[in-house]
Amino acid sequence: LIDTLKEAGFNAIRIPCQYWVSHANHATGEIDAAWLDRIKEVIQYCVNDGMYVLLNDHHDGFMDCRATGAKLDTVKAIQKAIWEQVATKLRDFDEHVMFASSNEPDANDLTSSINLHSFHQIFINAVRSTGGKNAYRTLVLQAPSTSLDLASYFAPGAIPGMPYDAV
């Protein structure tokens, strides 16, 4: 399939990864090694063909931008655990591999956008903390509800005390 896409003239592919949580130990958060190995294998096929890859968490269901209290703490912990493991597994790939924190995040007001902002920062910190080429890897952040109108919530200073300090 990857070879066919390359032959058709494509030089980039998005790999929307879903079910990280379903492939993880619910007590420890550890993602199944075979699942991570398969993702790495598919990414390697793309890189072998000289393609760029955007890997994102795709509607996994855990990222609830309206969460509060203990549920919000759980979402943040899952976000951190997923991206530390994924980034560690893939840290040796060069600039052909990019990561995206989420896909079409469901945030459409200031409160949910503040949560999304914190999820994105956790993603950035988790990826950067794993070293290797992740220290400078391109990271993609989607605006609340993937809306240009709501993207202003992410402008510097729009949310007091919440700059993206690690991009």
PDB file of N, CA and C in Angstrom, residues 68-152:
ATOM      1  N   THR A  68     -13.192  17.701  34.224  1.00  0.00           N
ATOM      2  CA  THR A  68     -12.823  18.481  35.405  1.00  0.00           C
ATOM      3  C   THR A  68     -12.369  17.517  36.494  1.00  0.00           C
ATOM      4  N   GLY A  69     -11.765  18.052  37.513  1.00  0.00           N
ATOM      5  CA  GLY A  69     -11.403  17.277  38.696  1.00  0.00           C
ATOM      6  C   GLY A  69     -10.565  16.056  38.406  1.00  0.00           C
ATOM      7  N   ALA A  70     -10.941  14.935  39.014  1.00  0.00           N
ATOM      8  CA  ALA A  70     -10.175  13.692  38.885  1.00  0.00           C
ATOM      9  C   ALA A  70     -10.148  13.194  37.439  1.00  0.00           C
ATOM     10  N   LYS A  71     -11.254  13.392  36.725  1.00  0.00           N
ATOM     11  CA  LYS A  71     -11.276  12.955  35.317  1.00  0.00           C
ATOM     12  C   LYS A  71     -10.254  13.741  34.501  1.00  0.00           C
ATOM     13  N   LEU A  72     -10.130  15.028  34.745  1.00  0.00           N
ATOM     14  CA  LEU A  72      -9.143  15.853  34.045  1.00  0.00           C
ATOM     15  C   LEU A  72      -7.735  15.366  34.370  1.00  0.00           C
ATOM     16  N   ASP A  73      -7.479  15.044  35.611  1.00  0.00           N
ATOM     17  CA  ASP A  73      -6.170  14.506  36.007  1.00  0.00           C
ATOM     18  C   ASP A  73      -5.874  13.201  35.267  1.00  0.00           C
ATOM     19  N   THR A  74      -6.893  12.360  35.102  1.00  0.00           N
ATOM     20  CA  THR A  74      -6.724  11.091  34.392  1.00  0.00           C
ATOM     21  C   THR A  74      -6.405  11.328  32.926  1.00  0.00           C
ATOM     22  N   VAL A  75      -7.123  12.241  32.292  1.00  0.00           N
ATOM     23  CA  VAL A  75      -6.865  12.559  30.883  1.00  0.00           C
ATOM     24  C   VAL A  75      -5.425  13.028  30.708  1.00  0.00           C
ATOM     25  N   LYS A  76      -4.989  13.903  31.585  1.00  0.00           N
ATOM     26  CA  LYS A  76      -3.628  14.423  31.497  1.00  0.00           C
ATOM     27  C   LYS A  76      -2.600  13.304  31.685  1.00  0.00           C
ATOM     28  N   ALA A  77      -2.850  12.413  32.607  1.00  0.00           N
ATOM     29  CA  ALA A  77      -1.925  11.298  32.849  1.00  0.00           C
ATOM     30  C   ALA A  77      -1.855  10.371  31.638  1.00  0.00           C
ATOM     31  N   ILE A  78      -2.999  10.111  31.021  1.00  0.00           N
ATOM     32  CA  ILE A  78      -3.017   9.250  29.833  1.00  0.00           C
ATOM     33  C   ILE A  78      -2.273   9.921  28.686  1.00  0.00           C
ATOM     34  N   GLN A  79      -2.520  11.206  28.476  1.00  0.00           N
ATOM     35  CA  GLN A  79      -1.830  11.951  27.407  1.00  0.00           C
ATOM     36  C   GLN A  79      -0.319  11.851  27.583  1.00  0.00           C
ATOM     37  N   LYS A  80       0.139  12.062  28.791  1.00  0.00           N
ATOM     38  CA  LYS A  80       1.578  11.996  29.085  1.00  0.00           C
ATOM     39  C   LYS A  80       2.119  10.583  28.840  1.00  0.00           C
ATOM     40  N   ALA A  81       1.427   9.582  29.352  1.00  0.00           N
ATOM     41  CA  ALA A  81       1.895   8.203  29.232  1.00  0.00           C
ATOM     42  C   ALA A  81       1.960   7.750  27.783  1.00  0.00           C
ATOM     43  N   ILE A  82       0.931   8.062  27.017  1.00  0.00           N
ATOM     44  CA  ILE A  82       0.918   7.656  25.608  1.00  0.00           C
ATOM     45  C   ILE A  82       2.086   8.263  24.865  1.00  0.00           C
ATOM     46  N   TRP A  83       2.235   9.574  24.957  1.00  0.00           N
ATOM     47  CA  TRP A  83       3.246  10.241  24.137  1.00  0.00           C
ATOM     48  C   TRP A  83       4.668   9.974  24.602  1.00  0.00           C
ATOM     49  N   GLU A  84       4.885   9.731  25.873  1.00  0.00           N
ATOM     50  CA  GLU A  84       6.230   9.334  26.306  1.00  0.00           C
ATOM     51  C   GLU A  84       6.611   7.994  25.681  1.00  0.00           C
ATOM     52  N   GLN A  85       5.675   7.065  25.657  1.00  0.00           N
ATOM     53  CA  GLN A  85       5.966   5.739  25.099  1.00  0.00           C
ATOM     54  C   GLN A  85       6.129   5.786  23.582  1.00  0.00           C
ATOM     55  N   VAL A  86       5.223   6.482  22.907  1.00  0.00           N
ATOM     56  CA  VAL A  86       5.288   6.573  21.448  1.00  0.00           C
ATOM     57  C   VAL A  86       6.567   7.296  21.037  1.00  0.00           C
ATOM     58  N   ALA A  87       6.838   8.421  21.670  1.00  0.00           N
ATOM     59  CA  ALA A  87       8.024   9.200  21.316  1.00  0.00           C
ATOM     60  C   ALA A  87       9.308   8.435  21.595  1.00  0.00           C
ATOM     61  N   THR A  88       9.344   7.695  22.690  1.00  0.00           N
ATOM     62  CA  THR A  88      10.531   6.890  22.993  1.00  0.00           C
ATOM     63  C   THR A  88      10.739   5.845  21.904  1.00  0.00           C
ATOM     64  N   LYS A  89       9.673   5.188  21.499  1.00  0.00           N
ATOM     65  CA  LYS A  89       9.765   4.138  20.482  1.00  0.00           C
ATOM     66  C   LYS A  89      10.237   4.689  19.136  1.00  0.00           C
ATOM     67  N   LEU A  90       9.862   5.915  18.830  1.00  0.00           N
ATOM     68  CA  LEU A  90      10.108   6.479  17.503  1.00  0.00           C
ATOM     69  C   LEU A  90      11.168   7.578  17.490  1.00  0.00           C
ATOM     70  N   ARG A  91      11.886   7.763  18.568  1.00  0.00           N
ATOM     71  CA  ARG A  91      12.784   8.910  18.692  1.00  0.00           C
ATOM     72  C   ARG A  91      13.967   8.925  17.726  1.00  0.00           C
ATOM     73  N   ASP A  92      14.271   7.806  17.101  1.00  0.00           N
ATOM     74  CA  ASP A  92      15.421   7.778  16.201  1.00  0.00           C
ATOM     75  C   ASP A  92      15.074   8.119  14.753  1.00  0.00           C
ATOM     76  N   PHE A  93      13.790   8.256  14.437  1.00  0.00           N
ATOM     77  CA  PHE A  93      13.414   8.674  13.086  1.00  0.00           C
ATOM     78  C   PHE A  93      13.781  10.141  12.893  1.00  0.00           C
ATOM     79  N   ASP A  94      14.156  10.490  11.662  1.00  0.00           N
ATOM     80  CA  ASP A  94      14.543  11.867  11.374  1.00  0.00           C
ATOM     81  C   ASP A  94      13.310  12.740  11.117  1.00  0.00           C
ATOM     82  N   GLU A  95      13.553  13.871  10.439  1.00  0.00           N
ATOM     83  CA  GLU A  95      12.494  14.859  10.213  1.00  0.00           C
ATOM     84  C   GLU A  95      11.356  14.351   9.337  1.00  0.00           C
ATOM     85  N   HIS A  96      11.485  13.164   8.782  1.00  0.00           N
ATOM     86  CA  HIS A  96      10.391  12.595   7.996  1.00  0.00           C
ATOM     87  C   HIS A  96       9.197  12.204   8.876  1.00  0.00           C
ATOM     88  N   VAL A  97       9.397  12.146  10.171  1.00  0.00           N
ATOM     89  CA  VAL A  97       8.322  11.745  11.081  1.00  0.00           C
ATOM     90  C   VAL A  97       7.945  12.925  11.978  1.00  0.00           C
ATOM     91  N   MET A  98       6.660  13.231  11.972  1.00  0.00           N
ATOM     92  CA  MET A  98       6.103  14.302  12.790  1.00  0.00           C
ATOM     93  C   MET A  98       4.997  13.717  13.655  1.00  0.00           C
ATOM     94  N   PHE A  99       4.720  14.362  14.770  1.00  0.00           N
ATOM     95  CA  PHE A  99       3.660  13.914  15.664  1.00  0.00           C
ATOM     96  C   PHE A  99       2.614  15.011  15.798  1.00  0.00           C
ATOM     97  N   ALA A 100       1.353  14.593  15.931  1.00  0.00           N
ATOM     98  CA  ALA A 100       0.264  15.528  16.207  1.00  0.00           C
ATOM     99  C   ALA A 100      -0.438  15.081  17.492  1.00  0.00           C
ATOM    100  N   SER A 101      -0.657  16.026  18.350  1.00  0.00           N
ATOM    101  CA  SER A 101      -1.215  15.766  19.671  1.00  0.00           C
ATOM    102  C   SER A 101      -2.602  15.151  19.634  1.00  0.00           C
ATOM    103  N   SER A 102      -3.415  15.561  18.678  1.00  0.00           N
ATOM    104  CA  SER A 102      -4.803  15.114  18.651  1.00  0.00           C
ATOM    105  C   SER A 102      -5.353  15.279  17.243  1.00  0.00           C
ATOM    106  N   ASN A 103      -6.614  14.960  17.093  1.00  0.00           N
ATOM    107  CA  ASN A 103      -7.297  15.143  15.820  1.00  0.00           C
ATOM    108  C   ASN A 103      -8.674  15.727  16.095  1.00  0.00           C
ATOM    109  N   GLU A 104      -8.951  16.851  15.484  1.00  0.00           N
ATOM    110  CA  GLU A 104     -10.234  17.523  15.647  1.00  0.00           C
ATOM    111  C   GLU A 104     -10.682  17.570  17.108  1.00  0.00           C
ATOM    112  N   PRO A 105      -9.859  18.182  17.961  1.00  0.00           N
ATOM    113  CA  PRO A 105     -10.202  18.218  19.392  1.00  0.00           C
ATOM    114  C   PRO A 105     -11.516  18.959  19.630  1.00  0.00           C
ATOM    115  N   ASP A 106     -12.361  18.356  20.447  1.00  0.00           N
ATOM    116  CA  ASP A 106     -13.684  18.899  20.711  1.00  0.00           C
ATOM    117  C   ASP A 106     -13.621  19.948  21.818  1.00  0.00           C
ATOM    118  N   ALA A 107     -13.251  21.139  21.414  1.00  0.00           N
ATOM    119  CA  ALA A 107     -13.198  22.266  22.339  1.00  0.00           C
ATOM    120  C   ALA A 107     -13.790  23.462  21.605  1.00  0.00           C
ATOM    121  N   ASN A 108     -14.782  24.094  22.200  1.00  0.00           N
ATOM    122  CA  ASN A 108     -15.410  25.208  21.482  1.00  0.00           C
ATOM    123  C   ASN A 108     -15.723  26.411  22.358  1.00  0.00           C
ATOM    124  N   ASP A 109     -15.125  26.433  23.545  1.00  0.00           N
ATOM    125  CA  ASP A 109     -15.266  27.602  24.401  1.00  0.00           C
ATOM    126  C   ASP A 109     -13.947  27.781  25.151  1.00  0.00           C
ATOM    127  N   LEU A 110     -13.858  28.834  25.918  1.00  0.00           N
ATOM    128  CA  LEU A 110     -12.596  29.129  26.587  1.00  0.00           C
ATOM    129  C   LEU A 110     -12.196  28.043  27.569  1.00  0.00           C
ATOM    130  N   THR A 111     -13.142  27.534  28.340  1.00  0.00           N
ATOM    131  CA  THR A 111     -12.810  26.509  29.340  1.00  0.00           C
ATOM    132  C   THR A 111     -12.262  25.246  28.688  1.00  0.00           C
ATOM    133  N   SER A 112     -12.952  24.721  27.685  1.00  0.00           N
ATOM    134  CA  SER A 112     -12.463  23.509  27.026  1.00  0.00           C
ATOM    135  C   SER A 112     -11.180  23.784  26.256  1.00  0.00           C
ATOM    136  N   SER A 113     -11.013  25.002  25.770  1.00  0.00           N
ATOM    137  CA  SER A 113      -9.780  25.366  25.072  1.00  0.00           C
ATOM    138  C   SER A 113      -8.591  25.440  26.023  1.00  0.00           C
ATOM    139  N   ILE A 114      -8.838  25.883  27.251  1.00  0.00           N
ATOM    140  CA  ILE A 114      -7.774  25.885  28.256  1.00  0.00           C
ATOM    141  C   ILE A 114      -7.328  24.452  28.530  1.00  0.00           C
ATOM    142  N   ASN A 115      -8.280  23.534  28.652  1.00  0.00           N
ATOM    143  CA  ASN A 115      -7.918  22.123  28.840  1.00  0.00           C
ATOM    144  C   ASN A 115      -7.134  21.601  27.645  1.00  0.00           C
ATOM    145  N   LEU A 116      -7.603  21.885  26.446  1.00  0.00           N
ATOM    146  CA  LEU A 116      -6.886  21.440  25.242  1.00  0.00           C
ATOM    147  C   LEU A 116      -5.468  21.995  25.237  1.00  0.00           C
ATOM    148  N   HIS A 117      -5.331  23.249  25.596  1.00  0.00           N
ATOM    149  CA  HIS A 117      -4.014  23.885  25.667  1.00  0.00           C
ATOM    150  C   HIS A 117      -3.112  23.093  26.613  1.00  0.00           C
ATOM    151  N   SER A 118      -3.635  22.711  27.761  1.00  0.00           N
ATOM    152  CA  SER A 118      -2.815  21.954  28.713  1.00  0.00           C
ATOM    153  C   SER A 118      -2.488  20.563  28.166  1.00  0.00           C
ATOM    154  N   PHE A 119      -3.420  19.933  27.450  1.00  0.00           N
ATOM    155  CA  PHE A 119      -3.142  18.620  26.836  1.00  0.00           C
ATOM    156  C   PHE A 119      -2.022  18.747  25.806  1.00  0.00           C
ATOM    157  N   HIS A 120      -2.070  19.820  25.013  1.00  0.00           N
ATOM    158  CA  HIS A 120      -1.012  20.046  24.020  1.00  0.00           C
ATOM    159  C   HIS A 120       0.341  20.262  24.700  1.00  0.00           C
ATOM    160  N   GLN A 121       0.347  21.027  25.790  1.00  0.00           N
ATOM    161  CA  GLN A 121       1.618  21.273  26.479  1.00  0.00           C
ATOM    162  C   GLN A 121       2.169  19.985  27.072  1.00  0.00           C
ATOM    163  N   ILE A 122       1.305  19.148  27.601  1.00  0.00           N
ATOM    164  CA  ILE A 122       1.733  17.844  28.124  1.00  0.00           C
ATOM    165  C   ILE A 122       2.351  17.022  26.999  1.00  0.00           C
ATOM    166  N   PHE A 123       1.712  17.021  25.836  1.00  0.00           N
ATOM    167  CA  PHE A 123       2.232  16.335  24.647  1.00  0.00           C
ATOM    168  C   PHE A 123       3.624  16.847  24.288  1.00  0.00           C
ATOM    169  N   ILE A 124       3.769  18.153  24.207  1.00  0.00           N
ATOM    170  CA  ILE A 124       5.062  18.758  23.862  1.00  0.00           C
ATOM    171  C   ILE A 124       6.129  18.330  24.872  1.00  0.00           C
ATOM    172  N   ASN A 125       5.821  18.489  26.141  1.00  0.00           N
ATOM    173  CA  ASN A 125       6.791  18.144  27.184  1.00  0.00           C
ATOM    174  C   ASN A 125       7.142  16.670  27.155  1.00  0.00           C
ATOM    175  N   ALA A 126       6.138  15.810  26.959  1.00  0.00           N
ATOM    176  CA  ALA A 126       6.379  14.369  26.931  1.00  0.00           C
ATOM    177  C   ALA A 126       7.296  14.001  25.776  1.00  0.00           C
ATOM    178  N   VAL A 127       7.012  14.511  24.584  1.00  0.00           N
ATOM    179  CA  VAL A 127       7.834  14.191  23.413  1.00  0.00           C
ATOM    180  C   VAL A 127       9.250  14.724  23.603  1.00  0.00           C
ATOM    181  N   ARG A 128       9.374  15.971  23.982  1.00  0.00           N
ATOM    182  CA  ARG A 128      10.704  16.581  24.115  1.00  0.00           C
ATOM    183  C   ARG A 128      11.535  15.869  25.195  1.00  0.00           C
ATOM    184  N   SER A 129      10.882  15.356  26.217  1.00  0.00           N
ATOM    185  CA  SER A 129      11.607  14.727  27.329  1.00  0.00           C
ATOM    186  C   SER A 129      12.249  13.397  26.958  1.00  0.00           C
ATOM    187  N   THR A 130      11.863  12.827  25.826  1.00  0.00           N
ATOM    188  CA  THR A 130      12.366  11.501  25.459  1.00  0.00           C
ATOM    189  C   THR A 130      13.688  11.541  24.705  1.00  0.00           C
ATOM    190  N   GLY A 131      14.165  12.720  24.375  1.00  0.00           N
ATOM    191  CA  GLY A 131      15.472  12.853  23.750  1.00  0.00           C
ATOM    192  C   GLY A 131      15.526  12.371  22.314  1.00  0.00           C
ATOM    193  N   GLY A 132      16.738  12.056  21.885  1.00  0.00           N
ATOM    194  CA  GLY A 132      16.922  11.669  20.493  1.00  0.00           C
ATOM    195  C   GLY A 132      16.494  12.799  19.580  1.00  0.00           C
ATOM    196  N   LYS A 133      15.961  12.441  18.452  1.00  0.00           N
ATOM    197  CA  LYS A 133      15.533  13.445  17.478  1.00  0.00           C
ATOM    198  C   LYS A 133      14.232  14.135  17.895  1.00  0.00           C
ATOM    199  N   ASN A 134      13.642  13.673  18.993  1.00  0.00           N
ATOM    200  CA  ASN A 134      12.434  14.320  19.507  1.00  0.00           C
ATOM    201  C   ASN A 134      12.736  15.693  20.102  1.00  0.00           C
ATOM    202  N   ALA A 135      14.001  15.960  20.340  1.00  0.00           N
ATOM    203  CA  ALA A 135      14.369  17.268  20.878  1.00  0.00           C
ATOM    204  C   ALA A 135      14.032  18.391  19.893  1.00  0.00           C
ATOM    205  N   TYR A 136      13.953  18.057  18.602  1.00  0.00           N
ATOM    206  CA  TYR A 136      13.647  19.075  17.597  1.00  0.00           C
ATOM    207  C   TYR A 136      12.594  18.610  16.584  1.00  0.00           C
ATOM    208  N   ARG A 137      11.956  17.515  16.845  1.00  0.00           N
ATOM    209  CA  ARG A 137      10.926  16.986  15.931  1.00  0.00           C
ATOM    210  C   ARG A 137       9.799  17.992  15.738  1.00  0.00           C
ATOM    211  N   THR A 138       9.247  18.042  14.524  1.00  0.00           N
ATOM    212  CA  THR A 138       8.087  18.878  14.255  1.00  0.00           C
ATOM    213  C   THR A 138       6.873  18.288  14.967  1.00  0.00           C
ATOM    214  N   LEU A 139       6.205  19.145  15.721  1.00  0.00           N
ATOM    215  CA  LEU A 139       4.997  18.751  16.458  1.00  0.00           C
ATOM    216  C   LEU A 139       3.837  19.599  15.960  1.00  0.00           C
ATOM    217  N   VAL A 140       2.692  18.967  15.778  1.00  0.00           N
ATOM    218  CA  VAL A 140       1.521  19.644  15.236  1.00  0.00           C
ATOM    219  C   VAL A 140       0.456  19.747  16.320  1.00  0.00           C
ATOM    220  N   LEU A 141      -0.082  20.951  16.471  1.00  0.00           N
ATOM    221  CA  LEU A 141      -1.145  21.217  17.442  1.00  0.00           C
ATOM    222  C   LEU A 141      -2.349  21.744  16.680  1.00  0.00           C
ATOM    223  N   GLN A 142      -3.490  21.154  16.910  1.00  0.00           N
ATOM    224  CA  GLN A 142      -4.701  21.645  16.261  1.00  0.00           C
ATOM    225  C   GLN A 142      -5.428  22.609  17.188  1.00  0.00           C
ATOM    226  N   ALA A 143      -6.009  23.612  16.576  1.00  0.00           N
ATOM    227  CA  ALA A 143      -6.783  24.599  17.319  1.00  0.00           C
ATOM    228  C   ALA A 143      -8.048  23.948  17.878  1.00  0.00           C
ATOM    229  N   PRO A 144      -8.668  24.585  18.843  1.00  0.00           N
ATOM    230  CA  PRO A 144      -9.920  24.058  19.375  1.00  0.00           C
ATOM    231  C   PRO A 144     -10.921  23.781  18.247  1.00  0.00           C
ATOM    232  N   SER A 145     -11.477  22.586  18.242  1.00  0.00           N
ATOM    233  CA  SER A 145     -12.436  22.150  17.225  1.00  0.00           C
ATOM    234  C   SER A 145     -11.921  22.367  15.799  1.00  0.00           C
ATOM    235  N   THR A 146     -10.595  22.444  15.645  1.00  0.00           N
ATOM    236  CA  THR A 146      -9.945  22.653  14.353  1.00  0.00           C
ATOM    237  C   THR A 146     -10.540  23.878  13.650  1.00  0.00           C
ATOM    238  N   SER A 147     -10.762  24.916  14.419  1.00  0.00           N
ATOM    239  CA  SER A 147     -11.423  26.126  13.935  1.00  0.00           C
ATOM    240  C   SER A 147     -10.449  27.300  13.889  1.00  0.00           C
ATOM    241  N   LEU A 148     -10.393  27.958  12.740  1.00  0.00           N
ATOM    242  CA  LEU A 148      -9.564  29.159  12.648  1.00  0.00           C
ATOM    243  C   LEU A 148     -10.093  30.254  13.567  1.00  0.00           C
ATOM    244  N   ASP A 149     -11.409  30.321  13.719  1.00  0.00           N
ATOM    245  CA  ASP A 149     -11.993  31.331  14.598  1.00  0.00           C
ATOM    246  C   ASP A 149     -11.573  31.121  16.049  1.00  0.00           C
ATOM    247  N   LEU A 150     -11.484  29.865  16.475  1.00  0.00           N
ATOM    248  CA  LEU A 150     -11.117  29.571  17.857  1.00  0.00           C
ATOM    249  C   LEU A 150      -9.602  29.502  18.056  1.00  0.00           C
ATOM    250  N   ALA A 151      -8.838  29.522  16.977  1.00  0.00           N
ATOM    251  CA  ALA A 151      -7.377  29.456  17.082  1.00  0.00           C
ATOM    252  C   ALA A 151      -6.821  30.638  17.860  1.00  0.00           C
ATOM    253  N   SER A 152      -7.576  31.736  17.925  1.00  0.00           N
ATOM    254  CA  SER A 152      -7.104  32.911  18.658  1.00  0.00           C
ATOM    255  C   SER A 152      -6.899  32.605  20.136  1.00  0.00           C
TER     256      SER A 152
END
